[in-house]
């Protein structure tokens, strides 16, 4: 990685249905590793959460890391009907965020458009046996038949993983929730919708603080919406939110209760040579992620990924073009609504060689392609998530899109890209070079080739 | 059930829009005003479609509305400047945009459009069919389209309290209680409104005036002497006379009633009062 050797990615696993006919409910809408990387959660359009657990590493088989197998599946959100407004509330899971582990149980926050839920996932692998008044099947014994007494003992049982909702944070958002972010104090979190951001305490469900409100008095004056928000990884009073106009605002909650005035405003002046009717639309930021240290943050707009230094507001320090060849296709992409696709981005985890974080950026594209950019070497790579590369430990072949002119062998021309196959959600294991890439309804897991 | 004819027309429309968009993308020879018109029409079509949805996507609506505004502004600036010699054929027609009616248009895209030279006049043969299909939109229509979309988005009942009944400024936390229903917020709003206007009432300082009856206020002021000749009886029995005159005063009838029969008594009273006054004054 950062040390000099590029990572060689190999196919590891794929989860999900094989057939091309995609059931709407199976569309994956979010992917997230937990803090240790042992658990990998996905949310889908049907409101379900599926958690995969990594097998314990087999020390003898050092050439592969543990596989991910289904650990727990539960229905997080149900479709609702708001009778007052005559509106259906979609059960689609927009975001999942894990809490750091404090005890034997695992906790995660999952949210749909309106309601956030705190789920506890706990294991049960023992059960008490040997009651005096009850039979093993639960029937009560006749007390007169009891002649001796014994102490019930715990005996092993088949592992059972239970998910239970511990808190439900509802009725605080008029508009659709697009982000949740847990604070570094691990006690509070924020939730953001199109026009407002609320601050919650994890223990309190009937109250939240409104910390950002950009709704104008007259809705006809609305020109900008909130698209993503995240807490700073180390400073518990700092957060950022991005907008549909390509700006990022950094706010400090100590400055005022309602953070309508930003502490910093990050915006890059427009390149006049690239100006088009669609300039504003493609500048809309779809994701924002702080680097591990909090010194940098990364934003994703329609065509590029930008790295910002928090100390410099007037332009990003690095810009990476994800699929610049689409710039000449913007009208068609606007016509078929692809221009509104919200791609996410993520940082690499810990780089063991260099013992550094935040050196590689990953994000998705069309035709089931995804891209990685190495900040040190400035090299980038395009890979494909497809069942055709099914052989484990075979290094993935890099892909190339031919923008114009003569198409070389193994290249794909822009016009043959499948815009229905989009990779919007990707995640990187926090400590290993293992990545999870979601196509429409399948989850691919890739690992770097060891030894 | 869509009739077959109508269905064919709609898919024709979609195909033609796709064809136009790719023409936009691939052709360097499409004149700028035409491109702009195409984008504008696409925007307005989308906005109209969203308007028919129960819950339009706010993010997309705002982005599209901004694009329309941008084009609108550009066209306005152009019309303010000296008239530019734009290609004939793109004259402003009297058509006004009628939204979904555009789906009934059938287009005939010349096949060789992407290979046309970038010469305005050469495109005349190409423009006309395109121009016929692209309806020119009036400023008012655009503005009203945007306004109505955004206004509709505000129909969503807002559960957070409105900003500032009390000047919150920067030092008061906002507590959107999760009441859920706007009804409760309405009640709170009303209460809040009352509080705001309550401070403007003078009730606090002058309440004692309101509480008293007029009679009580003037209780100890005897104005009988200044009353008219027809004489209203004094409102209250005068209390000020000294002990020396108490006896004759007792003869005065109770002054509570104001009936006409008391007028006679009043006259008697007055003369006796004069008499008493003379004694008092010592004249």
XYZ file of C-alpha atoms in Angstrom:
734
model
C 0.000 0.000 0.000
C 1.579 3.216 1.122
C 4.945 1.560 1.497
C 5.394 1.013 -2.187
C 3.803 -2.277 -3.103
C 0.386 -1.813 -4.517
C -2.282 -4.001 -3.035
C -3.286 -6.943 -5.172
C -6.956 -7.540 -4.749
C -8.470 -11.016 -4.961
C -12.004 -12.171 -4.958
C -13.024 -13.708 -1.648
C -16.791 -14.116 -1.403
C -20.095 -12.943 -2.844
C -23.389 -12.855 -0.965
C -26.835 -12.544 -2.428
C -29.079 -13.927 -5.132
C -27.598 -15.080 -8.399
C -30.397 -14.312 -10.787
C -30.487 -11.153 -12.807
C -34.038 -10.402 -11.787
C -33.504 -8.221 -8.773
C -36.187 -8.171 -6.109
C -36.736 -4.586 -5.030
C -36.482 -5.432 -1.346
C -33.058 -7.008 -1.829
C -31.423 -3.843 -3.118
C -28.541 -3.090 -0.751
C -28.706 0.428 0.604
C -25.843 0.593 3.103
C -22.701 -1.340 4.116
C -20.656 -0.851 7.287
C -17.886 -2.698 9.168
C -17.899 -2.483 12.952
C -14.933 -1.032 14.853
C -13.030 -4.288 15.050
C -13.898 -5.421 11.559
C -15.187 -8.699 12.851
C -18.757 -7.807 11.896
C -20.046 -6.480 8.588
C -23.587 -5.095 8.419
C -25.727 -4.452 5.365
C -29.098 -2.754 5.141
C -31.517 -3.161 2.269
C -34.544 -1.552 0.717
C -36.830 -4.016 2.449
C -35.829 -2.674 5.858
C -33.719 -5.682 6.809
C -30.290 -5.740 8.394
C -27.978 -8.670 7.714
C -24.823 -8.969 9.815
C -21.917 -11.166 8.725
C -19.246 -12.355 11.125
C -15.675 -13.115 10.236
C -14.470 -16.603 11.086
C -11.629 -16.860 13.506
C -8.393 -16.811 11.560
C -7.100 -20.229 10.926
C -3.503 -20.059 11.977
C -2.486 -22.974 9.813
C -4.029 -21.521 6.719
C -2.129 -18.293 6.719
C -2.849 -17.507 3.111
C -6.399 -16.450 3.689
C -8.229 -14.521 6.274
C -11.441 -15.682 7.837
C -14.556 -15.804 5.741
C -17.669 -13.827 6.528
C -20.778 -15.824 7.313
C -24.264 -14.766 8.250
C -24.407 -13.978 11.953
C -27.775 -12.317 12.378
C -30.681 -11.187 10.226
C -33.498 -9.017 11.479
C -36.192 -6.682 10.292
C -35.082 -3.267 11.436
C -37.769 -1.039 9.954
C -41.231 -1.752 8.663
C -43.092 0.255 6.055
C -45.281 2.818 7.749
C -48.140 4.953 6.698
C -48.381 8.474 7.993
C -52.106 9.009 8.256
C -51.886 12.734 8.857
C -50.028 13.441 5.658
C -51.264 10.449 3.667
C -47.712 9.427 2.944
C -45.952 6.123 2.910
C -42.739 6.034 4.879
C -40.225 3.813 3.174
C -38.610 1.094 5.233
C -35.362 1.310 3.302
C -32.324 1.475 5.591
C -30.435 4.607 4.674
C -27.495 4.254 7.067
C -26.050 1.913 9.668
C -23.486 3.055 12.216
C -21.853 0.801 14.797
C -21.167 1.802 18.354
C -17.819 0.767 19.817
C -18.116 -2.383 21.845
C -18.403 -1.872 25.595
C -19.494 -5.308 26.756
C -20.400 -8.669 25.344
C -23.216 -7.260 23.223
C -22.913 -5.251 20.028
C -24.899 -2.110 19.342
C -25.705 -0.374 16.087
C -27.857 2.515 14.939
C -29.963 2.004 11.830
C -32.164 4.609 10.211
C -34.775 4.910 7.497
C -36.187 8.218 6.238
C -37.801 9.168 9.522
C -36.837 6.963 12.464
C -33.524 5.914 14.016
C -33.284 2.741 16.058
C -30.651 1.448 18.433
C -30.289 -2.311 18.140
C -28.622 -4.629 20.607
C -27.179 -7.787 19.151
C -26.332 -10.352 21.788
C -25.308 -13.970 21.837
C -26.782 -16.703 23.828
C -24.793 -19.923 23.954
C -25.721 -21.263 27.354
C -28.972 -21.992 29.029
C -29.884 -22.989 32.548
C -30.854 -26.591 33.071
C -31.927 -28.598 36.064
C -34.780 -26.658 37.552
C -36.585 -28.269 40.425
C -40.123 -27.283 39.611
C -39.963 -27.355 35.823
C -39.273 -30.126 33.368
C -36.791 -29.516 30.604
C -39.574 -28.766 28.160
C -41.050 -26.139 30.471
C -43.951 -28.040 31.933
C -44.393 -27.649 35.612
C -43.720 -30.634 37.816
C -46.082 -31.711 40.488
C -44.464 -30.354 43.664
C -45.388 -33.481 45.582
C -43.119 -35.543 43.336
C -40.070 -33.516 44.220
C -37.962 -35.531 46.600
C -34.534 -33.963 46.151
C -33.309 -30.481 45.367
C -30.581 -29.504 42.961
C -28.974 -26.270 41.830
C -29.667 -25.392 38.185
C -26.519 -25.130 36.082
C -25.664 -23.468 32.761
C -25.077 -25.883 29.962
C -23.939 -25.056 26.443
C -26.512 -24.731 23.717
C -26.431 -23.932 20.032
C -25.430 -20.362 19.506
C -28.379 -18.051 19.200
C -27.937 -14.457 18.125
C -30.697 -12.129 19.173
C -31.343 -8.616 17.964
C -33.589 -6.406 20.037
C -34.484 -2.756 19.605
C -33.347 -0.858 22.686
C -34.221 2.692 21.684
C -36.443 4.211 19.061
C -35.741 7.827 18.129
C -38.782 9.004 16.237
C -40.767 12.066 15.254
C -37.894 14.491 14.985
C -37.526 14.775 11.225
C -39.941 16.326 8.801
C -37.680 15.653 5.836
C -35.783 12.543 4.835
C -32.846 11.488 6.996
C -29.682 11.111 4.924
C -26.991 10.727 7.616
C -26.336 9.607 11.151
C -23.020 10.021 12.911
C -21.942 8.947 16.372
C -19.974 11.463 18.395
C -16.538 10.693 19.768
C -17.988 10.979 23.259
C -19.976 7.819 22.452
C -22.938 9.335 24.246
C -24.498 11.514 21.601
C -25.097 11.303 17.886
C -26.460 13.495 15.127
C -29.070 12.819 12.485
C -29.394 14.982 9.394
C -32.236 15.417 6.940
C -32.549 17.702 3.907
C -32.964 20.856 5.952
C -32.126 20.141 9.583
C -29.644 18.409 11.847
C -30.614 17.099 15.274
C -28.447 16.083 18.197
C -29.528 13.131 20.308
C -28.393 11.471 23.488
C -28.302 7.710 23.090
C -30.239 7.239 26.315
C -32.979 9.764 25.618
C -35.577 9.167 22.953
C -38.231 11.764 23.619
C -36.078 14.810 23.045
C -33.475 16.064 20.617
C -31.667 19.346 20.094
C -31.950 21.022 16.738
C -28.453 22.243 15.901
C -28.763 23.220 12.247
C -31.807 24.563 10.455
C -31.519 25.864 6.917
C -35.184 25.945 6.114
C -36.074 29.403 4.789
C -39.156 31.208 6.035
C -40.545 30.970 2.548
C -39.991 27.609 0.888
C -39.954 29.272 -2.501
C -36.594 30.741 -1.512
C -35.067 27.313 -0.967
C -31.977 26.822 -3.094
C -29.806 24.472 -1.065
C -30.284 21.279 0.945
C -28.133 19.286 3.352
C -26.752 16.144 1.756
C -24.497 14.566 4.411
C -23.170 15.224 7.904
C -20.494 13.743 10.142
C -18.953 14.340 13.540
C -15.240 15.007 13.810
C -13.486 11.806 14.938
C -11.720 13.447 17.872
C -13.368 16.751 18.680
C -16.762 16.089 20.201
C -18.071 19.582 19.559
C -17.176 19.726 15.866
C -19.126 18.416 12.925
C -19.420 19.103 9.213
C -22.302 19.050 6.796
C -22.257 19.142 3.025
C -24.764 20.735 0.681
C -26.265 20.343 -2.755
C -24.243 23.344 -3.906
C -20.920 21.653 -3.294
C -20.057 23.412 -0.056
C -19.024 21.935 3.266
C -19.635 23.770 6.492
C -17.750 23.036 9.685
C -19.611 23.941 12.837
C -18.634 24.135 16.479
C -21.418 23.407 18.932
C -19.694 25.477 21.581
C -20.182 28.636 19.553
C -23.961 28.635 19.820
C -26.882 26.359 20.424
C -28.129 26.710 16.869
C -25.192 26.310 14.537
C -26.630 28.237 11.617
C -23.418 30.180 11.257
C -20.533 28.010 10.253
C -17.057 28.242 11.677
C -15.561 27.331 8.329
C -16.925 27.146 4.803
C -15.145 24.910 2.315
C -15.834 25.669 -1.310
C -13.853 25.390 -4.485
C -14.381 28.113 -7.058
C -15.851 26.792 -10.258
C -13.597 26.042 -13.191
C -14.991 28.259 -15.945
C -13.772 25.928 -18.673
C -15.935 23.144 -17.297
C -19.048 25.218 -16.965
C -22.276 23.650 -18.240
C -25.972 23.632 -17.509
C -25.331 20.744 -15.162
C -22.473 22.285 -13.214
C -24.469 22.788 -10.088
C -26.076 19.375 -10.189
C -22.774 17.568 -10.489
C -21.253 19.674 -7.737
C -23.778 18.366 -5.227
C -21.860 16.433 -2.588
C -23.166 12.932 -1.962
C -20.850 11.854 0.877
C -18.390 13.347 3.347
C -15.922 11.366 5.473
C -13.299 12.566 7.912
C -9.877 11.005 7.770
C -8.812 8.951 10.755
C -6.882 11.786 12.322
C -9.511 14.382 11.570
C -6.982 16.553 9.833
C -8.528 15.887 6.431
C -11.933 15.164 5.055
C -13.029 13.622 1.799
C -16.062 14.579 -0.280
C -17.669 12.820 -3.227
C -19.514 14.682 -5.927
C -20.806 13.207 -9.160
C -17.540 13.050 -11.071
C -14.777 13.331 -8.491
C -13.427 12.739 -4.998
C -11.837 15.697 -3.233
C -9.570 15.720 -0.198
C -9.759 18.829 1.943
C -7.334 20.047 4.580
C -9.398 21.432 7.428
C -7.020 24.351 7.604
C -7.686 25.439 4.035
C -11.138 26.487 3.025
C -10.745 27.882 -0.440
C -9.885 24.710 -2.332
C -9.238 21.007 -1.838
C -5.688 19.768 -1.523
C -6.272 16.825 -3.836
C -8.844 15.992 -6.492
C -9.312 12.571 -8.071
C -11.418 12.052 -11.178
C -13.607 9.013 -10.819
C -15.120 8.862 -14.309
C -14.266 12.042 -16.167
C -15.412 10.404 -19.422
C -18.966 10.981 -18.232
C -18.590 14.741 -18.460
C -19.515 14.659 -22.125
C -22.573 12.540 -21.385
C -24.177 14.717 -18.770
C -27.319 15.490 -20.715
C -28.130 11.824 -21.215
C -27.319 11.105 -17.596
C -29.597 13.929 -16.586
C -32.375 12.612 -18.777
C -32.258 9.134 -17.233
C -31.746 10.539 -13.700
C -28.374 8.850 -13.223
C -26.907 12.272 -12.573
C -28.664 12.191 -9.194
C -27.018 8.929 -8.077
C -25.429 9.302 -4.658
C -22.073 7.585 -4.575
C -20.340 7.075 -1.241
C -16.629 7.036 -0.585
C -14.400 5.549 2.077
C -10.866 5.607 3.403
C -8.666 2.571 3.769
C -8.208 1.093 7.210
C -4.951 0.805 9.045
C -2.068 0.253 6.700
C 0.005 -2.326 8.515
C 3.150 -1.693 6.562
C 3.291 1.965 7.221
C 1.124 1.988 10.324
C -0.816 4.878 8.897
C -4.425 5.503 8.037
C -6.163 7.420 5.307
C -3.834 6.830 2.412
C -6.170 5.201 -0.076
C -9.573 6.345 -1.209
C -12.222 4.012 -2.595
C -15.447 4.846 -4.366
C -17.892 3.258 -6.798
C -18.888 3.911 -10.406
C -21.077 2.359 -13.112
C -20.918 -1.012 -14.832
C -20.107 -2.489 -11.412
C -16.750 -0.790 -11.501
C -15.126 0.654 -8.433
C -12.061 2.835 -8.146
C -9.177 3.273 -5.733
C -6.771 6.187 -5.500
C -3.460 5.977 -3.686
C -2.612 9.379 -2.265
C 1.080 8.630 -1.981
C 1.860 7.084 -5.332
C -0.896 8.993 -7.140
C -1.764 5.773 -8.906
C -5.328 4.676 -9.375
C -7.004 1.449 -10.349
C -10.396 0.391 -11.667
C -11.755 -2.999 -10.652
C -14.988 -4.798 -11.373
C -17.327 -6.608 -8.991
C -18.627 -9.474 -11.029
C -19.246 -13.151 -10.601
C -17.008 -13.840 -13.553
C -13.962 -13.238 -11.365
C -15.007 -15.959 -9.008
C -11.735 -17.680 -8.313
C -10.395 -16.999 -4.853
C -6.770 -15.929 -4.651
C -6.761 -14.900 -8.280
C -5.763 -11.291 -8.579
C -8.443 -9.078 -10.097
C -7.694 -7.700 -13.475
C -7.702 -3.924 -13.734
C -10.337 -2.439 -16.043
C -10.133 0.500 -18.343
C -12.773 2.636 -19.952
C -12.062 4.022 -23.368
C -13.340 7.564 -23.495
C -13.013 8.202 -27.187
C -11.099 7.128 -30.186
C -9.960 3.649 -30.891
C -10.838 1.121 -28.315
C -7.995 -1.112 -27.324
C -8.409 -4.747 -26.472
C -9.944 -5.345 -23.061
C -11.128 -1.784 -22.859
C -14.760 -0.879 -22.595
C -16.219 2.039 -24.450
C -18.287 4.569 -22.604
C -21.360 3.780 -24.633
C -21.349 0.144 -23.593
C -21.287 0.894 -19.892
C -24.298 -0.434 -18.046
C -25.669 2.467 -16.047
C -28.057 0.223 -14.184
C -25.147 -1.548 -12.541
C -23.984 1.020 -10.066
C -21.777 0.629 -7.032
C -22.948 3.227 -4.545
C -21.827 1.638 -1.262
C -18.379 0.381 -0.334
C -16.634 -0.252 2.992
C -13.064 -0.952 4.082
C -12.154 -3.130 7.045
C -10.688 -0.896 9.747
C -7.607 -3.032 10.305
C -7.091 -5.301 7.330
C -7.039 -4.975 3.606
C -10.493 -6.439 3.212
C -13.157 -4.513 1.346
C -16.894 -4.968 0.976
C -18.422 -3.730 -2.269
C -22.183 -3.685 -2.843
C -23.631 -4.017 -6.313
C -27.382 -3.665 -6.695
C -28.273 -6.757 -4.722
C -25.014 -8.591 -4.133
C -22.267 -8.042 -1.610
C -18.718 -8.771 -2.769
C -15.819 -9.243 -0.395
C -12.284 -8.837 -1.690
C -8.995 -9.348 0.153
C -5.455 -8.529 -0.696
C -3.288 -11.374 -1.777
C -1.212 -12.450 1.152
C 2.334 -13.762 1.031
C -55.587 0.788 -19.423
C -53.502 2.748 -21.822
C -54.657 2.484 -25.376
C -52.034 1.061 -27.610
C -51.772 4.248 -29.549
C -51.093 6.345 -26.490
C -48.537 3.915 -25.152
C -46.650 4.024 -28.378
C -46.626 7.782 -28.264
C -45.227 7.866 -24.747
C -42.427 5.467 -25.520
C -41.770 7.442 -28.660
C -41.457 10.504 -26.490
C -39.012 8.786 -24.156
C -36.976 7.541 -27.056
C -36.968 10.937 -28.612
C -35.878 12.578 -25.389
C -33.098 10.051 -25.117
C -32.229 10.749 -28.710
C -32.213 14.467 -28.093
C -30.025 14.106 -25.008
C -27.484 12.055 -26.833
C -27.633 14.551 -29.671
C -26.907 17.237 -27.102
C -23.989 15.244 -25.760
C -22.452 14.144 -29.006
C -23.042 17.081 -31.280
C -20.754 20.047 -31.205
C -22.876 21.738 -33.807
C -26.084 22.200 -31.921
C -26.374 25.923 -31.323
C -26.228 27.028 -27.763
C -29.758 28.452 -27.538
C -31.124 25.155 -28.780
C -29.173 23.211 -26.225
C -30.379 25.553 -23.553
C -33.941 25.128 -24.655
C -33.618 21.367 -24.586
C -32.260 21.393 -21.054
C -34.971 23.768 -19.972
C -37.677 21.547 -21.366
C -36.207 18.520 -19.661
C -36.133 20.391 -16.364
C -39.706 21.496 -16.627
C -40.858 18.027 -17.613
C -39.177 16.601 -14.561
C -40.667 19.221 -12.298
C -44.102 18.513 -13.668
C -43.600 14.801 -13.089
C -42.499 15.412 -9.528
C -45.527 17.565 -8.939
C -47.702 14.559 -9.596
C -45.912 12.495 -6.978
C -47.297 12.370 -3.491
C -43.912 13.165 -1.992
C -41.452 14.656 -4.459
C -37.747 14.340 -3.764
C -36.708 17.635 -2.202
C -33.036 17.356 -3.151
C -33.754 16.750 -6.822
C -36.467 19.372 -6.981
C -34.145 22.014 -5.615
C -31.355 21.110 -8.027
C -33.680 21.193 -11.020
C -35.322 24.422 -9.899
C -31.905 26.038 -9.585
C -31.028 24.930 -13.104
C -34.226 26.453 -14.426
C -33.543 29.696 -12.560
C -30.043 29.813 -13.957
C -31.300 29.404 -17.516
C -34.056 31.877 -16.878
C -31.572 34.452 -15.657
C -29.345 33.887 -18.628
C -32.216 34.323 -21.072
C -33.353 37.424 -19.267
C -29.916 38.975 -19.510
C -29.729 38.144 -23.170
C -33.045 39.753 -23.934
C -31.949 42.852 -22.045
C -28.899 43.203 -24.213
C -29.000 44.225 -27.863
C -30.857 41.700 -29.947
C -28.353 39.122 -31.100
C -28.678 37.665 -34.557
C -29.724 34.253 -33.467
C -30.525 31.591 -35.963
C -33.811 32.068 -37.668
C -36.180 29.355 -36.799
C -35.765 29.812 -33.110
C -38.202 32.668 -32.925
C -40.168 32.964 -29.762
C -43.439 31.386 -30.544
C -46.667 31.994 -28.820
C -46.730 28.529 -27.403
C -46.764 28.270 -23.697
C -45.540 25.256 -21.914
C -48.250 22.847 -21.088
C -46.387 20.184 -19.289
C -47.564 16.729 -20.033
C -49.053 17.704 -23.331
C -45.564 17.604 -24.705
C -45.758 13.865 -24.510
C -48.090 13.952 -27.438
C -45.528 15.461 -29.734
C -43.986 13.204 -32.257
C -40.498 14.066 -33.297
C -38.647 13.361 -36.415
C -34.988 13.522 -35.686
C -32.934 13.699 -38.801
C -30.527 10.833 -38.648
C -27.453 12.705 -39.565
C -27.638 15.363 -36.925
C -24.443 14.458 -35.155
C -22.517 14.896 -38.333
C -23.752 18.341 -39.194
C -21.245 21.086 -39.652
C -21.158 23.828 -37.130
C -22.774 26.383 -39.338
C -25.921 27.972 -38.231
C -27.549 28.367 -41.584
C -26.798 24.853 -42.693
C -28.728 23.614 -39.751
C -31.892 25.297 -40.765
C -33.249 22.167 -42.279
C -32.380 20.353 -39.119
C -33.588 22.975 -36.730
C -37.105 23.249 -37.899
C -38.319 19.839 -36.857
C -36.445 20.171 -33.587
C -37.690 23.668 -33.008
C -41.224 22.606 -33.613
C -40.874 20.040 -30.936
C -39.203 22.269 -28.388
C -41.789 24.570 -27.006
C -40.606 27.986 -26.060
C -41.422 28.693 -22.464
C -42.376 32.010 -21.089
C -40.693 33.500 -18.074
C -43.863 33.486 -16.069
C -44.480 29.837 -16.717
C -41.025 28.951 -15.490
C -41.266 31.026 -12.373
C -44.659 29.679 -11.537
C -43.501 26.125 -12.142
C -40.643 26.556 -9.692
C -42.735 28.368 -7.143
C -45.505 25.842 -7.178
C -43.123 22.933 -6.789
C -41.335 24.456 -3.852
C -44.550 25.638 -2.280
C -45.966 22.161 -2.548
C -42.926 20.836 -0.762
C -43.880 23.008 2.146
C -47.166 21.209 2.448
C -45.277 18.664 4.474
C -46.493 19.374 7.965
C -43.545 20.626 9.847
C -43.128 19.134 13.285
C -40.355 21.391 14.478
C -41.414 24.613 16.103
C -41.194 27.744 14.003
C -38.165 29.928 14.559
C -38.289 32.615 17.179
C -41.353 33.531 19.031
C -38.931 34.637 21.656
C -35.783 36.107 20.126
C -33.639 33.025 20.509
C -30.617 34.467 18.818
C -27.636 32.428 19.746
C -28.120 31.872 23.392
C -31.234 29.827 23.768
C -31.447 26.168 22.896
C -34.259 25.124 20.650
C -36.175 22.209 21.995
C -38.275 20.587 19.347
C -40.342 18.422 21.619
C -41.281 15.280 19.827
C -44.938 16.083 19.954
C -45.370 14.595 16.538
C -48.612 16.192 15.598
C -48.832 19.669 14.266
C -51.956 20.189 16.346
C -49.940 20.322 19.491
C -47.504 22.682 17.928
C -50.368 24.868 16.849
C -51.524 25.049 20.413
C -48.057 25.908 21.530
C -47.854 28.494 18.802
C -51.035 30.094 20.002
C -49.829 30.096 23.555
C -46.602 31.600 22.421
C -48.426 34.231 20.442
C -50.459 35.121 23.434
C -47.346 35.451 25.502
C -45.793 37.768 22.970
C -48.773 40.025 22.851
C -49.436 39.588 26.513
C -46.422 41.717 27.304
C -47.918 44.557 25.364
C -51.057 44.739 27.473
C -51.326 47.400 30.141
C -53.292 45.116 32.393
C -50.509 44.777 34.911
C -50.120 48.412 35.729
C -53.667 49.646 35.540
C -55.706 46.701 36.623
C -57.043 48.453 39.656
C -58.704 50.966 37.432
C -60.461 48.228 35.545
C -61.629 46.514 38.662
C -63.401 49.470 40.184
C -66.827 50.622 39.068
C -67.181 54.201 37.947
C -69.297 54.905 40.977
C -66.642 53.842 43.381
C -64.072 56.094 41.834
C -66.094 59.191 42.433
C -67.441 58.051 45.743
C -65.965 60.784 47.822
C -66.455 63.618 45.395
C -69.715 65.504 45.756
C -70.640 67.096 42.538
C -74.268 67.748 43.330
C -73.801 71.488 43.415
C -72.499 71.452 39.936
C -75.214 69.363 38.554
C -77.921 70.816 36.318
C -81.030 72.646 37.510
C -83.091 69.679 36.711
C -81.061 68.227 39.341
C -79.864 64.768 39.375
C -79.893 63.702 42.898
C -76.450 63.427 44.337
C -75.048 59.988 43.758
C -74.158 59.447 47.304
C -75.145 61.111 50.499
C -72.546 63.749 51.065
C -70.302 62.905 53.941
C -68.315 66.063 54.356
C -70.719 68.293 56.350
C -69.773 68.805 59.984
C -71.624 67.610 62.987
C -73.480 70.846 63.345
C -75.415 70.234 60.288
C -76.023 66.637 60.741
C -79.482 66.917 61.955
C -80.894 68.708 58.990
C -78.944 66.407 56.788
C -80.700 63.485 58.165
C -83.812 64.835 56.729
C -82.440 64.418 53.313
C -83.867 61.463 51.637
C -81.698 58.691 50.537
C -80.112 59.715 47.310
C -79.964 56.337 45.766
C -83.038 56.530 43.685
C -83.214 58.753 40.683
C -86.881 58.643 39.996
C -88.724 61.741 38.814
C -90.703 62.003 42.012
C -87.548 62.985 43.780
C -87.301 66.219 41.879
C -89.670 67.976 44.219
C -87.719 66.774 47.162
C -84.547 67.960 45.500
C -85.779 71.522 45.280
C -86.640 71.563 48.928
C -83.338 70.101 49.719
C -81.483 72.689 47.780
C -83.122 75.638 49.540
C -82.438 74.124 52.892
C -78.900 73.454 51.766
C -78.519 77.095 50.893
C -79.715 77.928 54.308
C -77.189 75.687 55.907
C -74.450 77.114 53.775
C -75.306 80.576 54.910
C -75.000 79.492 58.478
C -71.701 77.811 57.787
C -70.238 80.684 55.935
C -71.555 83.038 58.578
C -73.016 85.497 56.255
